[in-house]
Amino acid sequence: MATEASPDKYKQVREDIAKAFPNENYDDGSFAPVVLRLAWHASGTYDKNHKDGGSDGATMRYKAEAEDPANAGLEHARTFLEPIKAKHPWITYADLWTLAGCVAVEHMGGPHIEWTGGRKDKNNETDCPPLGRLPDGALGKDHILDVFVSRMGFTVQETVALIGAHTVGRCHRDRSGFDGPWTYNPTRFSNQFFKLLLNTKWVEKKWDGPRQFVDEDDEIMMLPTDIALLEEPFRQYVELYAKDQQKFFDDFAAAFLKLIELGVQKRGRL
């Protein structure tokens, strides 16, 4: 069972995570985007029909989930958090990873997320969810609806808000196969992803890699799933968030909190 801790102890963990994010030797000088991705991927395996998967358990510690191609590169985020875990051994990995994702959003200028503790770690590789549950950036509208709405139980609007996390970070050729940042400021959480999606002329990249789209100068990119957001039923929310950053922040905070709590059996909110 997760060890109960006071709010002050969680506050110290938050501070230690935030202080460690800047690193000139990692992507764009910060570990925050990849740590946000860790929290997202640790949670995005939830299946409301089978009632399994999700952040409770931190099962990406095991080979079966860690080596899912969709999680390529997340060993950097897990390794980054090991010194924090060593300093605060009382916190579970499941709580640490999700808390770190929330700290990452705020550290990059995004909204505060009302995270609470209580997740347990599972200690058996057989607890890993089936592979193939995470979103595949190479696919399109039907895939997005299947993963987010049918399996995880999000609304269409929540789905668009969550994909807005692509406003930070970048893809790597040696991990996902895709390459490049989504925005010009990949360590600043904003609504720039939506603005660029709507207002940039996207062309298919001519290369030997997977299908992706780039601007005319090949400085930023979008995945097929991102371009699919220009279709209905998603487009109206893309337009909304491009116009209103605060609305995006409010909706993202609520949707991300829902994501990291899917399937979590809480034992008291802290």
XYZ file of N, CA, C and O in Angstrom, residues 7-202:
784
model
N 1.157 16.841 3.065
C 1.298 17.757 1.937
C 2.686 18.384 1.868
O 3.205 18.625 0.774
N 3.308 18.645 3.022
C 4.642 19.242 3.026
C 5.667 18.318 2.385
O 6.592 18.773 1.709
N 5.506 17.015 2.585
C 6.455 16.075 1.986
C 6.293 16.049 0.469
O 7.275 15.991 -0.263
N 5.053 16.100 -0.011
C 4.834 16.167 -1.448
C 5.371 17.488 -2.018
O 5.903 17.525 -3.130
N 5.243 18.554 -1.258
C 5.757 19.855 -1.700
C 7.258 19.783 -1.926
O 7.785 20.322 -2.915
N 7.971 19.088 -1.050
C 9.416 18.955 -1.213
C 9.765 18.157 -2.461
O 10.716 18.471 -3.183
N 8.968 17.113 -2.728
C 9.191 16.338 -3.948
C 8.983 17.226 -5.170
O 9.789 17.209 -6.119
N 7.919 18.005 -5.152
C 7.645 18.930 -6.258
C 8.842 19.845 -6.511
O 9.273 20.045 -7.651
N 9.367 20.411 -5.435
C 10.466 21.367 -5.559
C 11.713 20.693 -6.118
O 12.410 21.266 -6.971
N 11.986 19.485 -5.667
C 13.172 18.773 -6.149
C 13.046 18.404 -7.625
O 14.025 18.462 -8.377
N 11.847 18.035 -8.047
C 11.622 17.728 -9.463
C 11.858 18.975 -10.316
O 12.598 18.944 -11.308
N 11.221 20.076 -9.929
C 11.319 21.301 -10.716
C 12.758 21.798 -10.815
O 13.197 22.258 -11.886
N 13.510 21.693 -9.722
C 14.899 22.156 -9.727
C 15.766 21.328 -10.668
O 16.772 21.823 -11.197
N 15.401 20.072 -10.872
C 16.225 19.171 -11.687
C 15.929 19.256 -13.181
O 16.728 18.780 -13.990
N 14.809 19.859 -13.569
C 14.427 19.866 -14.980
C 15.462 20.497 -15.910
O 15.791 19.926 -16.950
N 15.985 21.679 -15.603
C 16.918 22.300 -16.556
C 18.181 21.459 -16.729
O 18.815 21.065 -15.757
N 18.526 21.187 -17.986
C 19.722 20.401 -18.275
C 20.145 20.697 -19.712
O 19.478 20.290 -20.659
N 21.255 21.401 -19.852
C 21.679 21.838 -21.186
C 22.089 20.684 -22.093
O 22.215 20.854 -23.306
N 22.271 19.498 -21.515
C 22.692 18.354 -22.319
C 21.524 17.512 -22.834
O 21.738 16.522 -23.526
N 20.279 17.913 -22.476
C 19.120 17.172 -22.972
C 18.335 18.054 -23.936
O 18.591 19.249 -24.070
N 17.341 17.470 -24.586
C 16.554 18.165 -25.606
C 16.165 19.576 -25.196
O 15.466 19.767 -24.180
N 16.567 20.555 -25.977
C 16.125 21.941 -25.789
C 16.381 22.452 -24.374
O 15.750 23.410 -23.925
N 17.279 21.775 -23.650
C 17.695 22.252 -22.340
C 16.806 21.883 -21.180
O 16.940 22.456 -20.092
N 15.905 20.926 -21.352
C 14.992 20.591 -20.258
C 14.474 19.160 -20.373
O 14.155 18.692 -21.467
N 14.357 18.503 -19.214
C 13.744 17.179 -19.148
C 12.220 17.263 -18.994
O 11.543 16.235 -19.015
N 11.673 18.454 -18.820
C 10.242 18.574 -18.521
C 9.345 17.940 -19.589
O 8.406 17.212 -19.245
N 9.581 18.169 -20.892
C 8.672 17.560 -21.869
C 8.652 16.040 -21.841
O 7.581 15.429 -21.931
N 9.809 15.394 -21.701
C 9.828 13.930 -21.711
C 9.229 13.362 -20.426
O 8.628 12.279 -20.429
N 9.327 14.099 -19.317
C 8.697 13.658 -18.074
C 7.178 13.775 -18.189
O 6.441 12.910 -17.703
N 6.701 14.817 -18.842
C 5.261 14.923 -19.112
C 4.806 13.739 -19.959
O 3.758 13.133 -19.696
N 5.606 13.372 -20.949
C 5.263 12.222 -21.802
C 5.225 10.934 -20.985
O 4.369 10.072 -21.210
N 6.128 10.788 -20.030
C 6.118 9.601 -19.169
C 4.801 9.498 -18.410
O 4.171 8.423 -18.378
N 4.380 10.583 -17.787
C 3.122 10.564 -17.033
C 1.951 10.235 -17.953
O 1.050 9.467 -17.591
N 1.972 10.800 -19.156
C 0.906 10.582 -20.141
C 0.862 9.108 -20.547
O -0.183 8.464 -20.520
N 2.014 8.549 -20.914
C 2.048 7.162 -21.399
C 1.807 6.149 -20.281
O 1.254 5.077 -20.543
N 2.217 6.474 -19.069
C 1.954 5.575 -17.945
C 0.467 5.487 -17.643
O -0.013 4.490 -17.092
N -0.275 6.521 -18.017
C -1.708 6.595 -17.723
C -2.581 6.196 -18.904
O -3.710 5.723 -18.728
N -2.056 6.386 -20.127
C -2.874 6.235 -21.328
C -3.148 4.810 -21.758
O -3.732 4.595 -22.820
N -2.761 3.839 -20.928
C -3.048 2.436 -21.232
C -4.369 1.969 -20.630
O -4.736 0.806 -20.779
N -5.085 2.871 -19.968
C -6.324 2.465 -19.290
C -7.401 2.034 -20.283
O -7.583 2.646 -21.338
N -8.104 0.984 -19.911
C -9.228 0.497 -20.715
C -10.456 0.426 -19.807
O -10.507 -0.367 -18.872
N -11.439 1.286 -20.089
C -12.622 1.342 -19.232
C -13.485 0.096 -19.367
O -14.283 -0.214 -18.474
N -13.327 -0.633 -20.458
C -14.115 -1.842 -20.657
C -13.546 -3.022 -19.877
O -14.281 -3.831 -19.318
N -12.218 -3.108 -19.841
C -11.566 -4.184 -19.089
C -11.178 -3.760 -17.675
O -10.805 -4.594 -16.855
N -11.260 -2.431 -17.432
C -10.921 -1.869 -16.121
C -9.506 -2.264 -15.686
O -9.278 -2.700 -14.557
N -8.567 -2.071 -16.601
C -7.166 -2.295 -16.260
C -6.306 -1.285 -17.005
O -6.784 -0.485 -17.798
N -4.993 -1.325 -16.701
C -4.097 -0.328 -17.251
C -4.152 0.951 -16.446
O -4.760 1.018 -15.376
N -3.506 1.983 -16.925
C -3.493 3.259 -16.234
C -2.278 3.425 -15.333
O -1.418 2.555 -15.226
N -2.228 4.573 -14.664
C -1.039 4.947 -13.890
C -0.857 4.137 -12.618
O 0.268 4.007 -12.115
N -1.948 3.610 -12.057
C -1.837 2.843 -10.818
C -0.993 1.598 -11.089
O -1.342 0.788 -11.951
N 0.102 1.452 -10.384
C 0.948 0.288 -10.570
C 2.326 0.597 -11.124
O 3.275 -0.143 -10.890
N 2.447 1.683 -11.911
C 3.736 2.051 -12.514
C 4.377 0.849 -13.205
O 5.554 0.533 -13.007
N 3.611 0.155 -14.024
C 4.081 -1.098 -14.618
C 5.089 -0.896 -15.747
O 5.661 -1.877 -16.241
N 5.357 0.361 -16.135
C 6.400 0.587 -17.126
C 7.795 0.310 -16.555
O 8.787 0.382 -17.265
N 7.862 -0.004 -15.273
C 9.123 -0.442 -14.689
C 9.546 -1.795 -15.231
O 10.706 -2.190 -15.092
N 8.623 -2.523 -15.830
C 8.893 -3.876 -16.306
C 9.100 -3.904 -17.817
O 8.537 -3.101 -18.560
N 9.902 -4.859 -18.241
C 10.349 -4.953 -19.628
C 9.196 -4.976 -20.617
O 9.249 -4.319 -21.663
N 8.145 -5.718 -20.308
C 7.044 -5.883 -21.256
C 6.452 -4.540 -21.680
O 6.140 -4.327 -22.857
N 6.291 -3.631 -20.740
C 5.729 -2.319 -21.059
C 6.815 -1.329 -21.460
O 6.616 -0.509 -22.356
N 7.959 -1.391 -20.792
C 9.042 -0.450 -21.095
C 9.498 -0.572 -22.547
O 9.887 0.422 -23.167
N 9.452 -1.795 -23.101
C 9.931 -2.010 -24.461
C 8.839 -1.909 -25.513
O 9.076 -2.214 -26.684
N 7.644 -1.483 -25.123
C 6.620 -1.148 -26.105
C 7.200 -0.050 -27.000
O 7.672 0.974 -26.500
N 7.209 -0.224 -28.320
C 7.762 0.806 -29.198
C 7.179 2.196 -28.949
O 7.860 3.210 -29.147
N 5.936 2.266 -28.486
C 5.313 3.557 -28.208
C 5.980 4.270 -27.033
O 5.829 5.480 -26.869
N 6.725 3.515 -26.206
C 7.392 4.096 -25.038
C 8.883 4.314 -25.262
O 9.621 4.594 -24.313
N 9.335 4.204 -26.500
C 10.754 4.399 -26.795
C 11.211 5.781 -26.331
O 10.548 6.783 -26.587
N 12.324 5.819 -25.635
C 12.873 7.078 -25.147
C 12.455 7.441 -23.739
O 13.063 8.309 -23.110
N 11.429 6.779 -23.219
C 10.956 7.138 -21.878
C 11.870 6.640 -20.775
O 11.716 7.033 -19.614
N 12.855 5.805 -21.136
C 13.860 5.435 -20.137
C 14.614 6.675 -19.665
O 15.089 6.728 -18.522
N 14.711 7.703 -20.502
C 15.374 8.940 -20.097
C 14.596 9.627 -18.979
O 15.192 10.161 -18.029
N 13.279 9.618 -19.072
C 12.452 10.229 -18.028
C 12.488 9.403 -16.752
O 12.584 9.957 -15.643
N 12.426 8.086 -16.889
C 12.445 7.235 -15.697
C 13.784 7.349 -14.975
O 13.841 7.446 -13.743
N 14.873 7.375 -15.738
C 16.194 7.527 -15.139
C 16.348 8.894 -14.488
O 16.929 9.019 -13.397
N 15.827 9.915 -15.127
C 15.869 11.265 -14.575
C 15.239 11.326 -13.178
O 15.716 12.031 -12.290
N 14.158 10.556 -12.985
C 13.422 10.609 -11.714
C 14.003 9.693 -10.637
O 13.578 9.777 -9.474
N 14.971 8.845 -10.973
C 15.528 7.930 -9.978
C 16.171 8.653 -8.785
O 15.986 8.233 -7.640
N 16.963 9.714 -8.988
C 17.512 10.411 -7.818
C 16.435 11.014 -6.909
O 16.619 11.083 -5.694
N 15.318 11.427 -7.502
C 14.207 11.955 -6.695
C 13.614 10.817 -5.867
O 13.323 10.981 -4.682
N 13.441 9.663 -6.488
C 12.912 8.497 -5.774
C 13.861 8.074 -4.658
O 13.429 7.725 -3.544
N 15.172 8.126 -4.922
C 16.150 7.741 -3.898
C 16.117 8.701 -2.705
O 16.281 8.280 -1.552
N 15.895 9.971 -2.987
C 15.842 10.972 -1.909
C 14.545 10.869 -1.123
O 14.508 11.174 0.077
N 13.467 10.440 -1.791
C 12.146 10.339 -1.156
C 11.619 8.916 -1.346
O 10.647 8.696 -2.084
N 12.221 7.926 -0.701
C 11.862 6.519 -0.949
C 10.439 6.158 -0.561
O 9.923 5.118 -0.987
N 9.776 6.999 0.217
C 8.416 6.722 0.667
C 7.389 6.875 -0.459
O 6.299 6.313 -0.399
N 7.725 7.650 -1.514
C 6.736 7.887 -2.563
C 6.763 6.725 -3.560
O 7.825 6.190 -3.880
N 5.603 6.301 -4.003
C 5.552 5.224 -4.990
C 5.963 5.762 -6.360
O 5.854 6.964 -6.632
N 6.424 4.872 -7.216
C 6.729 5.276 -8.584
C 5.478 5.804 -9.282
O 5.538 6.767 -10.045
N 4.353 5.172 -9.025
C 3.111 5.577 -9.680
C 2.734 7.010 -9.315
O 2.282 7.785 -10.176
N 2.934 7.375 -8.054
C 2.689 8.754 -7.651
C 3.774 9.688 -8.174
O 3.489 10.802 -8.627
N 5.022 9.252 -8.121
C 6.127 10.104 -8.557
C 6.009 10.460 -10.028
O 6.165 11.628 -10.410
N 5.733 9.469 -10.863
C 5.667 9.738 -12.302
C 4.538 10.699 -12.650
O 4.709 11.604 -13.465
N 3.379 10.497 -12.043
C 2.239 11.365 -12.369
C 2.422 12.760 -11.776
O 2.092 13.763 -12.418
N 2.940 12.822 -10.553
C 3.209 14.127 -9.952
C 4.231 14.885 -10.799
O 4.063 16.088 -11.060
N 5.274 14.197 -11.236
C 6.306 14.848 -12.045
C 5.730 15.399 -13.341
O 6.136 16.471 -13.809
N 4.779 14.682 -13.937
C 4.137 15.190 -15.143
C 3.393 16.485 -14.895
O 3.439 17.418 -15.707
N 2.712 16.560 -13.761
C 1.993 17.784 -13.411
C 2.946 18.931 -13.131
O 2.713 20.076 -13.545
N 4.039 18.631 -12.428
C 5.055 19.652 -12.154
C 5.657 20.143 -13.470
O 5.921 21.338 -13.640
N 5.865 19.227 -14.409
C 6.430 19.596 -15.705
C 5.542 20.595 -16.433
O 6.033 21.583 -16.996
N 4.243 20.357 -16.437
C 3.311 21.277 -17.109
C 3.436 22.674 -16.512
O 3.595 23.671 -17.233
N 3.390 22.753 -15.191
C 3.448 24.057 -14.526
C 4.816 24.704 -14.715
O 4.921 25.918 -14.924
N 5.878 23.900 -14.647
C 7.235 24.409 -14.817
C 7.413 25.063 -16.184
O 8.160 26.048 -16.320
N 6.735 24.537 -17.193
C 6.846 25.075 -18.553
C 5.874 26.222 -18.822
O 5.744 26.660 -19.964
N 5.194 26.690 -17.783
C 4.297 27.824 -17.942
C 2.849 27.454 -18.129
O 2.012 28.328 -18.399
N 2.524 26.172 -17.971
C 1.148 25.715 -18.118
C 0.368 25.804 -16.822
O 0.846 26.340 -15.819
N -0.834 25.252 -16.799
C -1.707 25.369 -15.635
C -1.290 24.461 -14.483
O -0.640 23.429 -14.680
N -1.675 24.847 -13.291
C -1.526 23.987 -12.115
C -2.570 22.878 -12.213
O -3.719 23.118 -12.580
N -2.149 21.671 -11.894
C -3.055 20.518 -11.935
C -3.211 19.986 -10.518
O -2.227 19.759 -9.813
N -4.439 19.785 -10.090
C -4.731 19.419 -8.697
C -4.454 17.939 -8.430
O -5.357 17.167 -8.107
N -3.197 17.564 -8.541
C -2.766 16.186 -8.325
C -2.977 15.759 -6.876
O -2.812 16.554 -5.944
N -3.350 14.501 -6.673
C -3.410 13.917 -5.337
C -2.733 12.552 -5.357
O -2.689 11.875 -6.384
N -2.187 12.158 -4.212
C -1.472 10.894 -4.104
C -2.395 9.731 -3.794
O -3.603 9.882 -3.668
N -1.814 8.552 -3.687
C -2.576 7.370 -3.317
C -2.400 6.188 -4.246
O -3.016 5.143 -4.040
N -1.557 6.329 -5.279
C -1.348 5.215 -6.209
C -0.385 4.196 -5.595
O 0.534 4.549 -4.875
N -0.598 2.941 -5.930
C 0.288 1.874 -5.473
C 1.169 1.409 -6.631
O 0.828 1.604 -7.790
N 2.283 0.789 -6.292
C 3.116 0.144 -7.300
C 2.798 -1.340 -7.343
O 2.685 -1.988 -6.298
N 2.655 -1.859 -8.551
C 2.467 -3.294 -8.712
C 3.835 -3.942 -8.923
O 4.727 -3.335 -9.511
N 3.981 -5.143 -8.431
C 5.302 -5.756 -8.380
C 5.397 -7.052 -9.171
O 6.145 -7.959 -8.812
N 4.646 -7.111 -10.258
C 4.662 -8.312 -11.076
C 4.525 -7.914 -12.539
O 3.626 -7.149 -12.896
N 5.384 -8.421 -13.384
C 5.338 -8.070 -14.798
C 4.035 -8.506 -15.457
O 3.618 -7.928 -16.467
N 3.371 -9.481 -14.890
C 2.096 -9.930 -15.456
C 1.003 -8.876 -15.299
O -0.066 -9.006 -15.896
N 1.263 -7.836 -14.481
C 0.290 -6.762 -14.322
C 0.355 -5.741 -15.442
O -0.487 -4.829 -15.502
N 1.351 -5.837 -16.331
C 1.463 -4.886 -17.437
C 0.239 -5.007 -18.352
O -0.218 -6.107 -18.647
N -0.275 -3.891 -18.826
C -1.415 -3.948 -19.753
C -0.981 -4.488 -21.109
O 0.217 -4.470 -21.441
N -1.925 -4.946 -21.919
C -1.572 -5.419 -23.267
C -0.916 -4.310 -24.089
O -1.235 -3.124 -23.917
N 0.007 -4.683 -24.953
C 0.633 -3.699 -25.833
C -0.373 -3.212 -26.867
O -1.371 -3.861 -27.150
N -0.097 -2.048 -27.418
C -0.926 -1.522 -28.496
C -2.034 -0.589 -28.055
O -2.858 -0.193 -28.878
N -2.060 -0.229 -26.771
C -3.138 0.647 -26.304
C -2.827 2.131 -26.465
O -3.740 2.956 -26.452
N -1.571 2.500 -26.573
C -1.219 3.912 -26.667
C -1.500 4.445 -28.069
O -1.488 3.690 -29.043
N -1.751 5.741 -28.196
C -2.044 6.307 -29.515
C -0.890 6.105 -30.488
O 0.277 6.186 -30.121
N -1.229 5.864 -31.739
C -0.254 5.701 -32.814
C -0.323 6.940 -33.689
O -1.311 7.168 -34.389
N 0.731 7.744 -33.650
C 0.741 9.012 -34.372
C 0.643 8.885 -35.872
O 0.384 9.872 -36.566
N 0.832 7.670 -36.407
C 0.788 7.462 -37.848
C -0.631 7.280 -38.372
O -0.838 7.252 -39.589
N -1.597 7.155 -37.468
C -2.972 6.857 -37.891
C -3.831 8.118 -37.918
O -3.316 9.231 -37.845
N -5.162 7.928 -38.017
C -6.020 9.084 -38.254
C -7.190 9.216 -37.304
O -7.156 8.732 -36.171
N -8.255 9.846 -37.806
C -9.396 10.230 -36.979
C -10.038 9.050 -36.263
O -10.310 9.123 -35.053
N -10.291 7.969 -36.967
C -10.970 6.833 -36.357
C -10.149 6.250 -35.203
O -10.702 5.824 -34.188
N -8.842 6.227 -35.380
C -7.956 5.722 -34.323
C -8.035 6.613 -33.084
O -8.114 6.119 -31.959
N -8.020 7.917 -33.279
C -8.114 8.855 -32.153
C -9.405 8.612 -31.374
O -9.399 8.524 -30.142
N -10.507 8.500 -32.079
C -11.792 8.293 -31.417
C -11.837 6.951 -30.695
O -12.387 6.843 -29.597
N -11.233 5.932 -31.294
C -11.220 4.616 -30.671
C -10.422 4.624 -29.373
O -10.870 4.101 -28.349
N -9.235 5.232 -29.396
C -8.358 5.232 -28.222
C -8.901 6.125 -27.112
O -9.029 5.709 -25.953
N -9.233 7.361 -27.447
C -9.583 8.343 -26.420
C -11.038 8.232 -25.960
O -11.315 8.318 -24.761
N -11.944 8.087 -26.900
C -13.372 8.109 -26.558
C -13.876 6.717 -26.198
O -14.426 6.500 -25.113
N -13.671 5.755 -27.092
C -14.225 4.419 -26.874
C -13.526 3.658 -25.765
O -14.171 2.994 -24.957
N -12.180 3.754 -25.703
C -11.469 2.946 -24.716
C -11.247 3.664 -23.394
O -11.470 3.104 -22.334
N -10.804 4.923 -23.444
C -10.510 5.623 -22.182
C -11.693 6.404 -21.629
O -11.720 6.729 -20.449
N -12.654 6.736 -22.468
C -13.855 7.390 -21.966
C -13.823 8.901 -21.940
O -14.600 9.532 -21.211
N -12.979 9.523 -22.767
C -12.935 10.980 -22.838
C -13.971 11.495 -23.829
O -14.383 10.782 -24.739
N -14.366 12.749 -23.654
C -15.179 13.408 -24.666
C -14.277 13.848 -25.811
O -13.046 13.861 -25.684
N -14.871 14.257 -26.908
C -14.090 14.767 -28.036
C -13.310 16.008 -27.614
O -12.128 16.168 -27.947
N -13.936 16.888 -26.851
C -13.251 18.111 -26.425
C -12.075 17.791 -25.504
O -10.988 18.372 -25.640
N -12.258 16.864 -24.575
C -11.153 16.459 -23.707
C -10.016 15.850 -24.522
O -8.835 16.066 -24.217
N -10.381 15.115 -25.558
C -9.381 14.498 -26.428
C -8.503 15.550 -27.085
O -7.265 15.444 -27.091
N -9.115 16.580 -27.641
C -8.355 17.645 -28.293
C -7.469 18.358 -27.277
O -6.295 18.661 -27.552
N -8.005 18.610 -26.091
C -7.207 19.268 -25.050
C -5.980 18.441 -24.701
O -4.863 18.966 -24.584
N -6.148 17.135 -24.547
C -5.019 16.270 -24.184
C -3.960 16.222 -25.278
O -2.757 16.275 -24.991
N -4.378 16.141 -26.527
C -3.409 16.119 -27.624
C -2.672 17.449 -27.709
O -1.545 17.528 -28.210
N -3.250 18.482 -27.133
C -2.579 19.781 -27.061
C -1.277 19.753 -26.288
O -0.492 20.710 -26.351
N -0.997 18.665 -25.586
C 0.302 18.509 -24.925
C 1.436 18.496 -25.945
O 2.605 18.694 -25.584
N 1.109 18.284 -27.220
C 2.129 18.341 -28.264
C 2.666 19.750 -28.456
O 3.567 19.956 -29.281
N 2.169 20.687 -27.704
C 2.742 22.033 -27.757
C 4.155 22.051 -27.195
O 4.908 23.002 -27.413
N 4.555 20.987 -26.470
C 5.918 20.881 -25.949
C 6.559 19.578 -26.432
O 5.878 18.635 -26.810
N 7.881 19.544 -26.391
C 8.604 18.338 -26.736
C 8.873 18.197 -28.222
O 8.544 19.070 -29.027
N 9.488 17.077 -28.566
C 9.838 16.799 -29.955
C 9.887 15.300 -30.180
O 10.001 14.517 -29.241
N 9.819 14.909 -31.453
C 9.979 13.512 -31.837
C 11.430 13.251 -32.226
O 12.147 14.155 -32.651
N 11.839 11.982 -32.095
C 13.208 11.584 -32.392
C 13.210 10.448 -33.401
O 12.490 9.466 -33.226
N 14.072 10.565 -34.378
C 14.154 9.548 -35.428
C 14.485 8.173 -34.841
O 13.984 7.147 -35.303
N 15.330 8.153 -33.803
C 15.772 6.871 -33.247
C 14.826 6.319 -32.188
O 15.123 5.298 -31.564
N 13.697 6.981 -31.970
C 12.715 6.491 -30.997
C 11.406 6.144 -31.708
O 11.101 4.991 -31.954
N 10.649 7.161 -32.060
C 9.356 6.934 -32.718
C 9.490 6.768 -34.222
O 8.572 6.283 -34.880
N 10.617 7.209 -34.764
C 10.770 7.238 -36.212
C 10.469 8.608 -36.788
O 11.026 9.001 -37.813
N 9.579 9.340 -36.136
C 9.277 10.720 -36.529
C 10.418 11.625 -36.062
O 11.230 11.249 -35.220
N 10.446 12.848 -36.575
C 11.554 13.726 -36.224
C 11.118 15.180 -36.194
O 10.432 15.644 -37.110
N 11.522 15.880 -35.109
C 11.319 17.317 -35.034
C 10.352 17.760 -33.954
O 9.590 16.952 -33.407
N 10.358 19.059 -33.634
C 9.425 19.621 -32.661
C 8.105 20.015 -33.320
O 8.059 20.262 -34.523
N 7.066 20.087 -32.509
C 5.767 20.542 -33.012
C 5.699 22.064 -33.089
O 4.970 22.598 -33.911
N 6.417 22.722 -32.205
C 6.320 24.182 -32.100
C 7.712 24.802 -32.057
O 8.726 24.106 -31.926
N 7.746 26.113 -32.141
C 9.020 26.832 -32.110
C 9.555 27.000 -30.689
O 10.716 27.392 -30.511
N 8.729 26.724 -29.701
C 9.133 26.861 -28.292
C 8.799 25.563 -27.564
O 7.842 25.500 -26.781
N 9.573 24.488 -27.794
C 9.189 23.163 -27.299
C 9.330 22.944 -25.802
O 9.028 21.862 -25.313
N 9.744 23.960 -25.067
C 9.757 23.844 -23.599
C 8.820 24.867 -22.952
O 8.877 25.076 -21.752
N 7.955 25.472 -23.746
C 6.975 26.427 -23.198
C 5.564 25.914 -23.468
O 5.176 25.737 -24.618
N 4.825 25.690 -22.404
C 3.459 25.194 -22.528
C 2.537 26.357 -22.872
O 2.415 27.326 -22.124
N 1.888 26.261 -24.025
C 1.020 27.351 -24.503
C 0.010 26.756 -25.478
O -0.068 25.539 -25.640
N -0.739 27.623 -26.142
C -1.676 27.151 -27.167
C -1.075 27.253 -28.569
O -1.793 27.211 -29.564
N 0.253 27.363 -28.643
C 0.902 27.533 -29.939
C 0.658 26.341 -30.872
O 0.535 26.510 -32.090
N 0.568 25.148 -30.315
C 0.295 23.972 -31.129
C -0.959 24.173 -31.980
O -0.974 23.882 -33.184
N -2.025 24.673 -31.363
C -3.287 24.853 -32.079
C -3.183 25.979 -33.103
O -3.726 25.872 -34.213
N -2.497 27.051 -32.748
C -2.334 28.160 -33.690
C -1.556 27.717 -34.921
O -1.933 28.027 -36.058
N -0.474 27.000 -34.692
C 0.335 26.539 -35.814
C -0.413 25.512 -36.663
O -0.319 25.514 -37.891
N -1.151 24.635 -36.001
C -1.906 23.619 -36.729
C -2.867 24.272 -37.718
O -3.005 23.829 -38.869
N -3.509 25.347 -37.286
C -4.501 26.022 -38.131
C -3.873 26.931 -39.185
O -4.391 27.038 -40.302
N -2.784 27.586 -38.847
C -2.312 28.706 -39.666
C -1.065 28.422 -40.489
O -0.608 29.302 -41.232
N -0.511 27.232 -40.373
C 0.681 26.872 -41.138
C 0.279 26.059 -42.359
O -0.651 25.253 -42.303
N 0.987 26.256 -43.461
C 0.790 25.410 -44.636
C 1.610 24.142 -44.440
O 2.837 24.159 -44.481
N 0.927 23.030 -44.195
C 1.605 21.771 -43.915
C 1.770 20.963 -45.194
O 0.818 20.803 -45.951
